[in-house]
mmCIF file of C-alpha atoms in Angstrom:
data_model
loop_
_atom_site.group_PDB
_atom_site.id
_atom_site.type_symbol
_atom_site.label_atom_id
_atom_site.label_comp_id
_atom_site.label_asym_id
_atom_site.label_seq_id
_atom_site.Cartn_x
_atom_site.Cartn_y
_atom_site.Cartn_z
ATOM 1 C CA UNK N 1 -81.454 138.851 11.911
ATOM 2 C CA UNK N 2 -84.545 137.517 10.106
ATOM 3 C CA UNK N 3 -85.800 139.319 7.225
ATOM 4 C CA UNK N 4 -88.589 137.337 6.412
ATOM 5 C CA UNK N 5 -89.276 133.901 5.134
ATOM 6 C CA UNK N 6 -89.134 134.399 1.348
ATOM 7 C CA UNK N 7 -85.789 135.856 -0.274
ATOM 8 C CA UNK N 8 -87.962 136.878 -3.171
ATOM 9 C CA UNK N 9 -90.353 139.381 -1.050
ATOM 10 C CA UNK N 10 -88.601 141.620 1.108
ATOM 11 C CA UNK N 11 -91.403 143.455 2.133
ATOM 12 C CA UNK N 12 -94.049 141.988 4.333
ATOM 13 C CA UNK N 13 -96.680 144.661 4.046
ATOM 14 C CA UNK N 14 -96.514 147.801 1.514
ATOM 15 C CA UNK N 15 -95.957 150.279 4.088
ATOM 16 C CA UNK N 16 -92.280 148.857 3.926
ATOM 17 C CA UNK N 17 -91.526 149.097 0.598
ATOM 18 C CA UNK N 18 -93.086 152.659 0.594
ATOM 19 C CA UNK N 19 -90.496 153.562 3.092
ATOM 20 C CA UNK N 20 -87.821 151.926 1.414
ATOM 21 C CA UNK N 21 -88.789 153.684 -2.134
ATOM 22 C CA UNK N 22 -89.159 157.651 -0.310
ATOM 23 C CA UNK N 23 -85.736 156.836 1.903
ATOM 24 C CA UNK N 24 -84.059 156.371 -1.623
ATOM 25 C CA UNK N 25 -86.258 158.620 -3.688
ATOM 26 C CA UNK N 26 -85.410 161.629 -0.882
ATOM 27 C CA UNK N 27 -81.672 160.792 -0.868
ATOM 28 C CA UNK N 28 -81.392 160.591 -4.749
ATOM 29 C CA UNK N 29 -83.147 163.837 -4.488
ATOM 30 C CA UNK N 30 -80.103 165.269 -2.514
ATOM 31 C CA UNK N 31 -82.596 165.519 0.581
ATOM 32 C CA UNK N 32 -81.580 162.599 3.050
ATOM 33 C CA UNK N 33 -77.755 162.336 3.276
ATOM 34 C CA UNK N 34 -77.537 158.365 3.177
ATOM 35 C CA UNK N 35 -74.571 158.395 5.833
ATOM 36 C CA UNK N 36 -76.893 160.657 8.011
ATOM 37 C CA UNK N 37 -79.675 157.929 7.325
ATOM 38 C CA UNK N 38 -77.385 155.242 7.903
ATOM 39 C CA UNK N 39 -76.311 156.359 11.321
ATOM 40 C CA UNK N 40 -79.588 157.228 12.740
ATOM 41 C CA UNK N 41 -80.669 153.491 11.441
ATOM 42 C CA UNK N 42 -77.591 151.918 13.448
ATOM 43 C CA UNK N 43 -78.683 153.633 16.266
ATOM 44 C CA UNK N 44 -82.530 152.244 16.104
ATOM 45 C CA UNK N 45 -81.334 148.751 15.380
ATOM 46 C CA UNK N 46 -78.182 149.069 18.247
ATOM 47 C CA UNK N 47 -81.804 150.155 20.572
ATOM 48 C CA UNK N 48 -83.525 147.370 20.423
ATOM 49 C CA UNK N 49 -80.509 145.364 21.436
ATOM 50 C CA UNK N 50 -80.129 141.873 20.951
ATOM 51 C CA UNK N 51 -83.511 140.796 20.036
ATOM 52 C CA UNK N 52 -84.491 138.950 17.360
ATOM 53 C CA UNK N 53 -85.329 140.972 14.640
ATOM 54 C CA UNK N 54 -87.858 140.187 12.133
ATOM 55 C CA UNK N 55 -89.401 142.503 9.111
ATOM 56 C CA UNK N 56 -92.005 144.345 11.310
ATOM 57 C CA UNK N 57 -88.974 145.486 13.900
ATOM 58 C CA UNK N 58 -85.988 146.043 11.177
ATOM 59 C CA UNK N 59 -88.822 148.517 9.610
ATOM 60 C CA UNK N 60 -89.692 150.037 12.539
ATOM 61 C CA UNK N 61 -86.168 151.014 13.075
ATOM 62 C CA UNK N 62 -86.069 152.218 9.386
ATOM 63 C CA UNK N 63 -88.813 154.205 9.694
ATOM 64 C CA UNK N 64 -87.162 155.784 13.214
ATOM 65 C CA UNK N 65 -84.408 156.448 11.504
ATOM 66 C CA UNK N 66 -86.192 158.057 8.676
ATOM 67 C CA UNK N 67 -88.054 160.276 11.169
ATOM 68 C CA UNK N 68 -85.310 160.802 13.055
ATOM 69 C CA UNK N 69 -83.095 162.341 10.315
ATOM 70 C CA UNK N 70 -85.989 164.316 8.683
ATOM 71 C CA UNK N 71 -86.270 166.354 12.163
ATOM 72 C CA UNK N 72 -82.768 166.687 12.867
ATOM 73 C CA UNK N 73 -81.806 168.190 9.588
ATOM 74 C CA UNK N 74 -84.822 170.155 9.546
ATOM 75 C CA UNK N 75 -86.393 168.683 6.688
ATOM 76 C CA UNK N 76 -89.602 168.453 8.801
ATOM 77 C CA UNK N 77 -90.402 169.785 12.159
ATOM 78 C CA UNK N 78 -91.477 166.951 14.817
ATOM 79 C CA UNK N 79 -95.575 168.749 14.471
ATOM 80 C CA UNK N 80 -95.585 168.312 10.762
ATOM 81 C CA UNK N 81 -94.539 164.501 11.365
ATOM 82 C CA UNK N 82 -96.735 163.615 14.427
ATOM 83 C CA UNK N 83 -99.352 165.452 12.302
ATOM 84 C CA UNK N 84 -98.706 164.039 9.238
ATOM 85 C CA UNK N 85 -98.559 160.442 11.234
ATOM 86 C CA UNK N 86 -101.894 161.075 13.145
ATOM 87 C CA UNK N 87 -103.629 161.875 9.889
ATOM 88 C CA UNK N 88 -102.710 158.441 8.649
ATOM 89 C CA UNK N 89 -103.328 156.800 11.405
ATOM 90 C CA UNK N 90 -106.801 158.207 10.925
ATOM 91 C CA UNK N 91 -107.033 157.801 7.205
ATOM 92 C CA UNK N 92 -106.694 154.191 7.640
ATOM 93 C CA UNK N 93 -109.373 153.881 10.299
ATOM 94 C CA UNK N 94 -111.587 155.423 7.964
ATOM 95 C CA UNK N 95 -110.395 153.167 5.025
ATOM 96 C CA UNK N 96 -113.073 150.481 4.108
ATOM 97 C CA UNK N 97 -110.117 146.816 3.712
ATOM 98 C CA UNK N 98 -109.502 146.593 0.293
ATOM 99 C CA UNK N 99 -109.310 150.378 -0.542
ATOM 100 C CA UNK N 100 -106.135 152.621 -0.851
ATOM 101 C CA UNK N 101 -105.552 154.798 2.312
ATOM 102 C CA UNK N 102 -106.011 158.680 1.069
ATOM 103 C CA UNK N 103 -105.109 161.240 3.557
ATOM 104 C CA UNK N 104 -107.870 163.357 2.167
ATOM 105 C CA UNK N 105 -110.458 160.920 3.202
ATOM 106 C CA UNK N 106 -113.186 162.474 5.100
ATOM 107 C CA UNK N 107 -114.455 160.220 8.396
ATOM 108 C CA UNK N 108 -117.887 159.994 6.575
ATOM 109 C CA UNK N 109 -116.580 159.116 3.106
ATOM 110 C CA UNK N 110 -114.203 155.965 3.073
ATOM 111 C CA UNK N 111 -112.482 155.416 0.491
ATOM 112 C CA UNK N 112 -113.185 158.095 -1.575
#
């Protein structure tokens, strides 16, 4: 496994260390059983076999996992995250570079 090329940034883009931060921030809240978490992540990482795996990959898995786990113990239902990821998705397309994605951004006001 390659996490990166710098021991001192673990992250390569924010989005990671956003997941990393809720996965603990939800378990420490008593929310996301960490052995739960930990399975579902073995399982994502055991999917994608024996390919190399770099930072965007080893997060993808995470954030599988993540999903995964928030579904099955019914922390969200599968709408409220395919919503929830849609209205990101769209968030960001809206999102001028340089400004910070807001779910509440309207199509005809970036950024705002």
């Amino acid at each position: 496994m390659n996490l990166g090329t710098d021991p001192d940034r673990p992250f390569d883009a924010p989005w990671q260390a956003q997941l990393f931060a809720t996965t603990v921030a939800l378990n420490e809240a008593g929310h996301l059983p960490w052995h739960r978490w930990a399975d579902a992540f073995g399982a994502a990482l055991a999917g994608q076999g024996d390919a190399q795996t770099d930072n965007a990959t080893y997060y993808a898995a995470w954030l599988d996992a993540f999903e995964t786990v928030l579904i099955e113990d019914g922390i969200a239902a599968p709408g409220e995250v395919s919503d929830l990821t849609e209205a990101w998705h769209q968030a960001a397309r809206a999102t001028p570079h340089g400004y910070p994605i807001n779910l509440a951004t309207e199509p005809d006001q970036p950024g705002r």
